[in-house]
Amino acid sequence: MVIGDGILTPAISVLSAAGGIKVAHPDVSSKVVVVVAVLVLVCFFSMQHYGTDRVSWLFAPIVLLWFLLIGGIGIYNIWKYDKGVLRAFSPVYIYRYLKRGGKDRFTSLGGLMLCITGTEALFADLGHFPVLAVQIAFTVVVFPSLLLAYSGQAAYLMMNKDHVVDAFYRSIPDSIYWPVFVVATLAAIVASQATISATFSIIKQALALGCFPRVKVIHTSKNFLGQIYIPDINWILMILCIAVTAGFENQSQIGNAYGTAVVIVMLATTALMVLIMILVWHCHWLLVLLFTGLSLIVECTYFSSVLFKVNQGGWVPLVIAAAFLLIMYVWHYGTVKRYEFEVHSRVSMAWILGLGPSLGLVRVPGIGLVYTELARGVPRIFSHFITNLPAMHSAVVFVCVKYLPVYIVPEEERFLVKRIGPKNFHMFRCVARYGYKDLHKKDDDFEKKLFDSLFLFVRLESMMEGCSDSEEYSIYGMQTEKSRDALMSKNSKATTSDVDLTISSMDSIMPAKSPLSCRNSMTNSSRQAGNQTETDELEFLNRCRDAGVVHILGNTVVRASRESRFYKKIAVDYIYAFLRKICRENSAIFNVPHESLLNVGQIFYV
């Protein structure tokens, strides 16, 4: 519904602002107004990639000026037309209003939702302002200005009942009409920006939880984590926004759709708020009951009124929300099943050790960088690879790339390295950490830094005494583990969980044979590998790097089993497969050089 809100808000805001042209020039047709609104929307969405960091300093003056103007115009209209309109603050009048009109008066409450739209997206403002600033601005400026503005329009309509359609623009004094029109247009752009920022924010959070297809997220601000830009979503929003603007017959239908989206967002927010109060804040049950009761009385009243307008435009946000819900549910289902398969089908290195001789496993010169989402254990894709091609590189590094919610990760903290098995196995695990502004370029820089960290690790390891050949073999390794777990816990990506207590710390794999030792007998090779010094291992790793580096990426394809129902086959075999095809590939996310890329595929049936 927030995504639907992000589509409807720019449409109704810009269309309302463009409607001021028709009020000033009645001979202008509605089509011209729509064309102007569409052009403004195209320009508006085309500027999104610049972000709001450079122009956000203008937002506060524009909005402040906007509220002061509408508040002042409201005071002017109350003073000029009807001071008695202030009696409307008495709740007895809404009772009389509903009692006299019946169903029609009750359904008109749905239109009142437009008076409070924007409050459902206040969470996006937390990416720009502190909580106290939002509270002060709403209490001191926003709320009083809105009360004065709507009271002034009501006073104006008491004397000009035929101007109800364009009451706002017609109630503006002629002497300040065009300045107010310019400010109204700028305020509409700011309001649209707020809901678009909210849309980007909630999609980013869903993406981090594995509930949305992988899309490119660009952080446009160094100071504010919440200021982001998502290109794919931006253009989808623009197309849908233009379709809504040009497709509806009149502005009231967009208003009905807008009201439906807002009230449902508020209901969902209240439900989630109740969970927060109980599970996080541990509030007293009486306070929870009081909050829930008061909120639902108001929100359910408006919700029941907008239900009568579903066939008058209210169906639009329902269709948009249903479409995105289907996409998110199917993606989450497929992603979870794929990750569960990878977690449960991990293979221990002891198992690989037992299968090595029977498969005729050999070590070939070079270094294999095996990319995996698992921070622990050997992924099944690796065993799948060596089962079908019984060979592996002389040195193997399992690389786990993590993107953390920080601006940058210092270079000295970029890589966390530890050894897997005894030294002569030449097996390592590396966690590469990036902030949201770090560049993981397609060049040799990534490999160079990784190998520098690997060589530094080998040197530090040689300085440690009393270390074993187990997984947690040294103080440095344990510090690395603790540091990684602490930092990775900040990463909210559910599909790359680091919690795994099932892997044995004594897993091992067949030792690697260097090209030099291959000339000798098996006994001499084992003895030489076991007695390698720090210099020998560094030279060995350098020879392996010179022989070539191969990036191995896994590609697990999810398919519905034959006994699955037809709707599951449609969801998994078609919708999820299509989403996987159009979303960002792992090679693009990791920026893996294509000339040294090796994709290993396997099929998993659910």
XYZ file of C-alpha atoms in Angstrom:
606
model
C 0.000 0.000 0.000
C 2.921 2.370 0.631
C 4.140 1.631 -2.897
C 0.643 2.433 -4.164
C 0.763 5.604 -2.093
C 4.023 6.492 -3.823
C 2.227 6.218 -7.164
C -0.927 8.128 -6.227
C 0.648 10.998 -4.266
C 2.667 12.475 -7.177
C -0.331 12.009 -9.475
C -2.854 13.848 -7.307
C -0.362 16.454 -6.031
C 0.933 17.498 -9.436
C -2.531 17.280 -11.016
C -3.959 19.506 -8.274
C -1.174 22.033 -8.767
C -1.675 22.006 -12.536
C -5.388 22.538 -11.928
C -4.562 26.052 -10.796
C -3.878 26.932 -14.427
C -7.472 26.108 -15.354
C -8.819 28.200 -12.498
C -6.818 31.219 -13.714
C -7.686 30.516 -17.358
C -11.103 28.817 -17.601
C -10.753 28.431 -21.375
C -7.926 25.890 -20.887
C -9.145 22.332 -21.479
C -8.705 19.460 -19.033
C -6.457 17.685 -21.529
C -3.962 20.539 -21.379
C -3.921 20.282 -17.598
C -3.237 16.546 -17.824
C -0.444 17.074 -20.376
C 1.204 19.674 -18.139
C 0.931 17.316 -15.151
C 2.498 14.453 -17.139
C 5.407 16.653 -18.273
C 6.040 17.750 -14.692
C 5.981 14.114 -13.549
C 8.471 13.052 -16.237
C 10.867 15.830 -15.230
C 10.348 15.040 -11.564
C 11.144 11.330 -11.835
C 14.045 12.016 -14.207
C 15.703 14.133 -11.516
C 15.496 11.448 -8.821
C 18.945 10.041 -9.502
C 20.525 13.271 -8.252
C 19.096 12.573 -4.813
C 17.750 15.081 -2.328
C 20.955 15.777 -0.409
C 21.896 18.765 -2.569
C 18.436 20.377 -2.654
C 16.932 19.161 0.614
C 17.896 22.459 2.258
C 15.178 24.030 0.087
C 12.453 21.661 1.299
C 12.036 23.182 4.748
C 11.729 26.823 3.522
C 9.285 25.776 0.798
C 7.084 23.770 3.139
C 7.264 26.398 5.878
C 6.305 29.127 3.406
C 3.507 26.901 2.106
C 1.989 26.376 5.551
C 2.309 30.046 6.461
C 0.558 31.008 3.215
C -2.362 28.608 3.554
C -2.715 29.495 7.223
C -2.702 33.199 6.418
C -5.183 32.742 3.552
C -7.387 30.765 5.921
C -7.360 33.583 8.475
C -8.156 36.074 5.709
C -11.136 34.032 4.462
C -12.501 33.473 7.987
C -12.313 37.188 8.701
C -13.787 38.196 5.333
C -16.560 35.648 4.776
C -17.845 33.931 7.929
C -16.341 33.931 11.408
C -19.105 31.596 12.579
C -17.402 28.707 10.789
C -15.165 28.299 13.851
C -18.122 26.667 15.598
C -17.313 23.594 13.507
C -14.672 22.685 16.098
C -17.502 21.487 18.314
C -17.967 17.685 17.849
C -21.755 18.081 18.074
C -21.850 19.262 14.473
C -20.381 16.051 13.034
C -23.039 14.141 14.936
C -25.785 16.294 13.438
C -24.158 16.043 9.999
C -24.162 12.248 10.025
C -27.639 12.040 11.561
C -29.272 14.199 8.877
C -27.584 12.689 5.827
C -27.488 8.934 6.464
C -25.353 6.770 4.173
C -24.287 9.557 1.810
C -22.928 11.660 4.660
C -21.135 8.633 6.093
C -19.426 7.752 2.813
C -18.250 11.363 2.481
C -15.886 10.674 5.387
C -13.680 8.851 2.887
C -12.944 12.171 1.207
C -11.776 13.616 4.511
C -8.808 11.242 4.394
C -7.216 13.657 1.925
C -6.948 16.202 4.759
C -4.464 14.039 6.683
C -2.586 12.285 3.883
C 1.141 12.321 4.340
C 1.052 11.292 7.980
C 1.224 7.646 6.886
C 4.655 8.286 5.376
C 6.237 10.119 8.295
C 8.608 7.190 8.836
C 10.499 8.245 5.721
C 11.252 11.622 7.309
C 13.273 9.854 10.004
C 15.933 9.381 7.328
C 16.269 13.175 7.186
C 15.203 14.607 10.560
C 15.221 13.543 14.229
C 11.977 12.518 15.928
C 11.711 15.663 18.045
C 11.956 17.882 14.963
C 9.067 16.033 13.304
C 6.954 16.295 16.468
C 7.578 20.016 16.932
C 6.959 20.829 13.261
C 3.679 18.907 13.188
C 2.358 20.334 16.464
C 3.438 23.965 16.066
C 3.210 24.523 12.300
C 1.447 21.782 10.330
C -1.633 21.097 12.441
C -2.613 24.741 13.158
C -2.042 25.734 9.526
C -4.247 22.920 8.227
C -7.039 23.805 10.656
C -6.934 27.459 9.561
C -6.722 26.557 5.855
C -9.723 24.213 5.835
C -11.757 26.519 8.081
C -11.019 29.378 5.692
C -12.129 27.333 2.691
C -15.324 26.409 4.541
C -15.978 30.088 5.267
C -15.375 30.920 1.590
C -17.795 28.203 0.467
C -20.499 29.590 2.730
C -20.662 32.536 0.341
C -19.591 30.746 -2.880
C -21.262 27.328 -2.898
C -20.768 26.878 -6.668
C -16.967 26.951 -6.256
C -16.771 23.707 -4.303
C -14.708 21.898 -6.956
C -11.809 24.387 -6.916
C -12.321 25.926 -3.500
C -8.635 26.272 -2.662
C -7.472 28.199 -5.717
C -10.660 30.276 -5.922
C -10.328 31.306 -2.286
C -6.873 32.817 -2.897
C -6.905 36.622 -3.130
C -6.158 37.802 -6.675
C -3.178 39.896 -5.629
C -1.155 36.887 -4.468
C -2.623 34.188 -6.744
C 0.434 33.452 -8.886
C 2.991 33.500 -6.054
C 0.779 31.044 -4.155
C 0.451 28.941 -7.312
C 4.247 28.699 -7.623
C 4.653 27.774 -3.954
C 1.799 25.226 -4.264
C 3.556 23.578 -7.195
C 6.849 23.420 -5.299
C 5.053 22.045 -2.220
C 3.408 19.372 -4.384
C 6.853 18.317 -5.609
C 8.167 18.152 -2.039
C 5.131 16.102 -0.947
C 5.654 13.752 -3.874
C 9.325 13.439 -2.978
C 8.399 12.457 0.568
C 6.230 9.531 -0.514
C 8.720 8.420 -3.153
C 11.446 8.436 -0.501
C 9.124 6.380 1.686
C 8.629 3.930 -1.188
C 12.376 3.597 -1.768
C 12.932 3.163 1.970
C 10.403 0.388 2.449
C 11.573 -1.451 -0.678
C 15.156 -1.308 0.572
C 14.069 -2.790 3.896
C 12.081 -5.513 2.121
C 15.107 -6.177 -0.067
C 17.314 -6.591 3.006
C 14.841 -9.108 4.435
C 14.800 -11.133 1.215
C 11.196 -10.107 0.504
C 11.831 -8.223 -2.732
C 13.728 -9.089 -5.935
C 17.316 -7.867 -6.062
C 17.431 -4.334 -7.423
C 20.196 -1.772 -7.499
C 20.106 0.600 -4.523
C 22.088 3.841 -4.807
C 22.810 5.881 -1.686
C 22.732 9.544 -2.628
C 23.874 11.033 0.676
C 27.022 10.679 2.733
C 25.348 11.943 5.890
C 21.951 10.249 5.811
C 21.565 6.505 5.356
C 17.861 6.886 4.492
C 18.436 8.963 1.356
C 18.509 6.372 -1.410
C 17.569 5.975 -5.075
C 16.389 2.766 -6.763
C 16.491 3.214 -10.570
C 14.261 0.280 -11.538
C 11.542 1.194 -9.046
C 11.782 4.867 -10.003
C 10.880 4.203 -13.646
C 8.133 1.752 -12.697
C 6.629 4.379 -10.410
C 6.843 6.977 -13.174
C 5.034 4.782 -15.713
C 2.282 3.837 -13.266
C 1.962 7.430 -12.064
C 1.514 8.717 -15.619
C -1.016 5.949 -16.298
C -3.045 6.960 -13.240
C -2.859 10.663 -14.117
C -3.951 10.174 -17.714
C -6.290 7.250 -17.138
C -8.747 8.588 -14.575
C -11.681 10.611 -15.781
C -11.554 13.135 -12.937
C -9.482 14.062 -9.930
C -12.057 12.793 -7.433
C -11.420 9.203 -8.532
C -7.696 9.617 -7.791
C -8.744 11.052 -4.444
C -10.838 7.963 -3.694
C -7.899 5.723 -4.602
C -5.573 7.844 -2.505
C -7.860 7.706 0.530
C -8.147 3.931 0.293
C -4.379 3.506 0.243
C -3.821 5.881 3.150
C -6.390 4.376 5.525
C -5.190 0.819 4.906
C -1.590 1.899 5.526
C -2.729 3.431 8.806
C -4.538 0.260 9.837
C -1.462 -1.835 9.104
C 0.721 0.643 10.996
C -1.571 0.447 14.033
C -1.437 -3.362 13.983
C 2.360 -3.328 13.813
C 2.500 -0.670 16.503
C 0.564 -2.952 18.845
C 3.180 -5.666 18.307
C 5.976 -3.183 19.043
C 4.283 -2.040 22.249
C 3.863 -5.622 23.462
C 7.050 -7.345 22.286
C 9.613 -4.515 22.230
C 8.519 -1.793 24.622
C 6.733 -4.207 27.013
C 3.978 -1.685 27.701
C 1.232 -2.355 30.226
C -1.724 -4.149 28.703
C -4.084 -1.330 29.681
C -2.005 1.175 27.701
C -1.924 -1.182 24.723
C -5.683 -1.677 24.926
C -6.307 2.074 25.192
C -4.081 2.851 22.196
C -5.603 0.083 20.093
C -9.174 1.010 20.936
C -8.833 4.731 20.236
C -6.882 4.163 17.019
C -9.226 1.531 15.619
C -12.345 3.572 16.396
C -11.073 6.380 14.183
C -9.396 4.290 11.493
C -12.136 1.683 11.135
C -14.704 4.467 10.768
C -12.814 5.938 7.827
C -11.999 2.495 6.434
C -15.653 1.470 6.361
C -16.496 4.695 4.534
C -13.864 4.240 1.817
C -15.142 0.730 1.124
C -18.193 2.322 -0.503
C -15.882 4.010 -3.022
C -13.951 0.968 -4.185
C -15.783 1.016 -7.514
C -15.093 4.770 -7.901
C -11.311 4.542 -8.071
C -10.629 2.847 -4.744
C -9.780 -0.389 -6.536
C -6.518 1.018 -7.936
C -4.374 0.784 -4.770
C -5.866 -2.638 -4.059
C -4.736 -3.909 -7.474
C -1.291 -2.309 -7.127
C -0.844 -3.725 -3.626
C -2.025 -7.188 -4.717
C 0.458 -7.223 -7.614
C 3.413 -6.225 -5.435
C 2.282 -8.604 -2.686
C 2.269 -11.486 -5.169
C 5.752 -10.572 -6.410
C 7.127 -10.222 -2.885
C 5.535 -13.413 -1.585
C 6.721 -15.544 -4.502
C 10.222 -14.090 -4.317
C 10.435 -14.619 -0.568
C 9.131 -18.175 -0.848
C 11.606 -19.108 -3.561
C 14.516 -17.373 -1.830
C 13.837 -19.036 1.514
C 13.490 -22.479 -0.064
C 16.712 -22.003 -2.008
C 18.613 -20.851 1.067
C 17.210 -23.684 3.210
C 18.379 -26.107 0.551
C 21.888 -24.626 0.625
C 22.015 -24.663 4.426
C 20.709 -28.199 4.880
C 22.732 -29.646 2.018
C 26.091 -28.312 3.139
C 28.799 -30.908 3.141
C 31.454 -31.373 5.779
C 35.045 -31.344 4.715
C 35.485 -34.706 6.409
C 32.973 -36.120 3.905
C 34.956 -34.598 1.047
C 38.124 -36.121 2.500
C 36.512 -39.543 2.461
C 35.330 -39.211 -1.129
C 38.537 -37.690 -2.463
C 40.553 -40.838 -3.267
C 37.602 -42.679 -4.811
C 36.928 -39.781 -7.130
C 40.552 -39.427 -8.125
C 40.549 -35.876 -6.834
C 43.591 -33.887 -7.953
C 44.786 -30.361 -7.218
C 45.465 -28.233 -10.252
C 47.640 -25.088 -10.238
C 45.786 -21.878 -9.487
C 43.500 -20.329 -6.897
C 39.754 -20.870 -6.838
C 37.587 -18.139 -5.291
C 34.314 -19.842 -4.389
C 31.570 -17.265 -3.749
C 28.939 -18.310 -1.275
C 26.211 -16.738 0.859
C 27.107 -19.096 3.690
C 29.533 -17.661 6.205
C 30.244 -21.151 7.565
C 30.513 -24.603 6.134
C 31.216 -25.804 2.608
C 28.387 -25.039 0.178
C 26.852 -27.891 -1.754
C 27.699 -26.150 -5.008
C 31.385 -26.827 -4.308
C 30.851 -30.544 -3.763
C 28.611 -30.576 -6.832
C 31.476 -29.074 -8.809
C 34.198 -31.514 -7.676
C 31.827 -34.487 -8.007
C 31.266 -33.777 -11.698
C 34.813 -32.544 -12.255
C 36.980 -34.425 -9.712
C 39.606 -31.723 -9.331
C 40.096 -28.510 -7.440
C 42.642 -25.739 -7.360
C 45.839 -25.894 -5.361
C 44.475 -23.173 -3.094
C 40.791 -22.500 -2.424
C 39.275 -19.421 -0.814
C 35.588 -19.369 0.121
C 34.548 -15.743 -0.346
C 31.477 -14.352 1.410
C 30.637 -10.788 0.345
C 28.656 -8.745 2.865
C 27.206 -5.258 2.462
C 26.919 -3.478 5.800
C 24.668 -0.512 6.729
C 27.611 1.880 7.101
C 28.937 4.546 4.739
C 32.329 2.941 4.161
C 34.376 0.108 5.626
C 38.024 1.093 6.218
C 40.462 -0.711 3.964
C 42.256 -2.276 6.917
C 38.956 -3.807 8.046
C 37.735 -4.858 4.607
C 38.672 -8.557 4.729
C 38.330 -11.059 7.549
C 40.408 -14.149 6.827
C 40.782 -17.471 8.593
C 42.130 -20.877 7.729
C 40.077 -24.005 7.153
C 41.834 -27.204 8.193
C 45.597 -27.716 8.634
C 48.091 -25.432 6.931
C 48.996 -27.885 4.198
C 45.369 -27.948 3.003
C 45.688 -24.383 1.685
C 41.995 -23.724 2.334
C 40.809 -20.328 3.562
C 37.621 -18.462 4.259
C 37.358 -14.738 3.577
C 34.521 -12.363 4.444
C 34.703 -9.224 2.294
C 32.784 -6.341 3.837
C 31.561 -3.237 2.024
C 29.719 -0.114 3.065
C 26.937 1.263 0.935
C 29.273 3.789 -0.679
C 32.237 1.478 -1.238
C 32.985 0.605 -4.846
C 33.479 -3.074 -5.676
C 34.893 -2.445 -9.128
C 35.463 -4.886 -11.933
C 39.239 -4.782 -11.907
C 42.220 -6.422 -10.274
C 41.949 -4.220 -7.202
C 39.596 -6.622 -5.403
C 41.857 -9.609 -6.017
C 44.963 -7.645 -5.051
C 43.484 -6.494 -1.749
C 42.159 -9.971 -1.011
C 45.556 -11.554 -1.574
C 47.294 -8.830 0.426
C 44.994 -9.633 3.338
C 45.585 -13.354 2.819
C 49.377 -12.921 2.895
C 49.118 -10.693 5.958
C 47.055 -13.367 7.652
C 49.685 -16.013 6.908
C 52.400 -13.774 8.387
C 50.363 -13.055 11.515
C 49.523 -16.722 11.863
C 53.192 -17.674 11.830
C 53.767 -15.305 14.740
C 51.214 -17.135 16.882
C 52.329 -19.967 19.075
C 50.381 -22.870 20.426
C 47.842 -22.856 17.614
C 46.051 -26.000 16.479
C 44.963 -27.077 13.030
C 41.275 -26.911 13.822
C 38.809 -24.405 12.416
C 39.279 -22.146 15.466
C 42.994 -22.661 15.317
C 44.370 -19.428 16.806
C 43.708 -16.295 18.797
C 43.695 -14.330 15.568
C 41.143 -16.666 14.091
C 38.907 -16.392 17.146
C 39.195 -12.607 17.116
C 38.349 -12.617 13.448
C 35.331 -14.792 14.123
C 34.056 -12.565 16.916
C 34.637 -9.414 14.892
C 32.845 -10.822 11.889
C 29.868 -12.049 13.920
C 29.536 -8.666 15.606
C 29.609 -6.771 12.324
C 27.516 -9.229 10.398
C 24.785 -9.050 13.047
C 24.158 -5.505 11.833
C 23.436 -6.773 8.372
C 19.666 -7.376 8.110
C 19.763 -9.617 5.075
C 17.854 -12.649 6.289
C 18.815 -14.835 3.368
C 22.489 -14.707 4.304
C 22.258 -15.566 7.958
C 25.500 -16.168 9.768
C 23.997 -18.255 12.560
C 25.078 -21.817 12.097
C 26.081 -24.114 14.917
C 26.030 -27.400 13.029
C 29.461 -27.336 11.420
C 32.217 -29.215 13.163
C 35.316 -27.260 14.006
C 37.441 -30.244 13.028
C 36.257 -30.513 9.405
C 39.080 -31.145 7.010
C 39.768 -31.678 3.343
C 42.386 -33.401 1.240
C 45.730 -31.535 1.379
C 46.758 -29.566 -1.684
C 49.835 -30.569 -3.653
C 52.004 -27.802 -5.006
C 53.370 -28.218 -8.546
C 56.862 -28.695 -7.112
C 55.863 -31.491 -4.748
C 53.958 -33.348 -7.460
C 57.298 -34.646 -8.767
C 58.035 -36.481 -5.545
C 56.383 -39.439 -3.954
C 53.168 -39.234 -1.873
C 55.120 -39.667 1.378
C 57.619 -36.946 0.630
C 54.803 -34.653 -0.554
C 52.854 -35.019 2.667
C 55.964 -34.487 4.786
C 56.978 -31.396 2.817
C 53.469 -29.944 2.982
C 53.318 -30.488 6.712
C 56.700 -28.819 7.315
C 56.201 -25.770 5.135
C 57.423 -22.557 6.677
C 55.807 -19.182 6.331
C 58.058 -18.321 3.398
C 57.276 -21.586 1.652
C 53.540 -21.014 1.953
C 53.773 -17.451 0.728
C 55.816 -18.572 -2.265
C 53.333 -21.373 -2.872
C 50.383 -18.960 -2.810
C 52.224 -16.594 -5.150
C 52.816 -19.430 -7.626
C 49.155 -20.353 -7.408
C 48.108 -16.775 -8.102
C 50.449 -16.572 -11.068
C 48.929 -19.790 -12.424
C 45.519 -18.142 -12.567
C 42.521 -17.111 -10.452
C 39.055 -18.513 -11.171
C 35.841 -17.061 -9.690
C 33.321 -19.844 -9.050
C 29.689 -18.759 -8.634
C 26.839 -21.055 -7.702
C 23.483 -20.885 -9.484
C 20.793 -22.897 -7.714
C 17.688 -23.196 -9.886
C 14.441 -23.778 -7.996
C 11.744 -25.890 -9.651
C 8.385 -27.150 -8.437
C 8.221 -30.911 -7.986
C 6.001 -32.948 -10.264
C 3.414 -33.655 -7.551
C 3.013 -29.932 -6.771
C -0.314 -28.240 -7.365
C -0.752 -26.130 -10.468
C -0.638 -22.771 -8.634
C 2.670 -23.715 -7.015
C 4.096 -24.660 -10.397
C 2.982 -21.320 -11.824
C 4.471 -19.423 -8.885
C 7.816 -21.253 -8.807
C 8.421 -22.305 -12.427
C 7.199 -19.114 -14.076
C 6.869 -16.127 -11.732
C 9.911 -16.816 -9.539
C 11.975 -17.953 -12.527
C 11.052 -14.743 -14.379
C 11.963 -12.588 -11.387
C 15.305 -14.384 -11.041
C 15.967 -13.785 -14.714
C 15.305 -10.048 -14.694
C 16.847 -9.211 -11.312
C 20.520 -8.460 -10.778
C 22.807 -11.437 -11.271
C 25.291 -12.420 -8.596
C 28.125 -11.715 -11.002
C 26.863 -8.133 -11.356
C 26.501 -7.723 -7.590
C 29.985 -9.102 -6.947
C 31.461 -7.404 -10.059
C 33.197 -10.630 -11.022
C 35.390 -10.392 -14.166
C 33.621 -12.368 -16.900
C 36.869 -13.621 -18.387
C 37.587 -15.633 -15.228
C 34.021 -16.506 -14.225
C 32.795 -20.078 -13.814
C 29.092 -20.643 -13.109
C 28.133 -23.943 -11.487
C 24.440 -24.764 -11.702
C 22.218 -27.225 -9.896
C 18.467 -27.809 -9.716
C 16.488 -27.980 -6.495
C 12.886 -29.274 -6.449
C 10.422 -27.965 -3.870
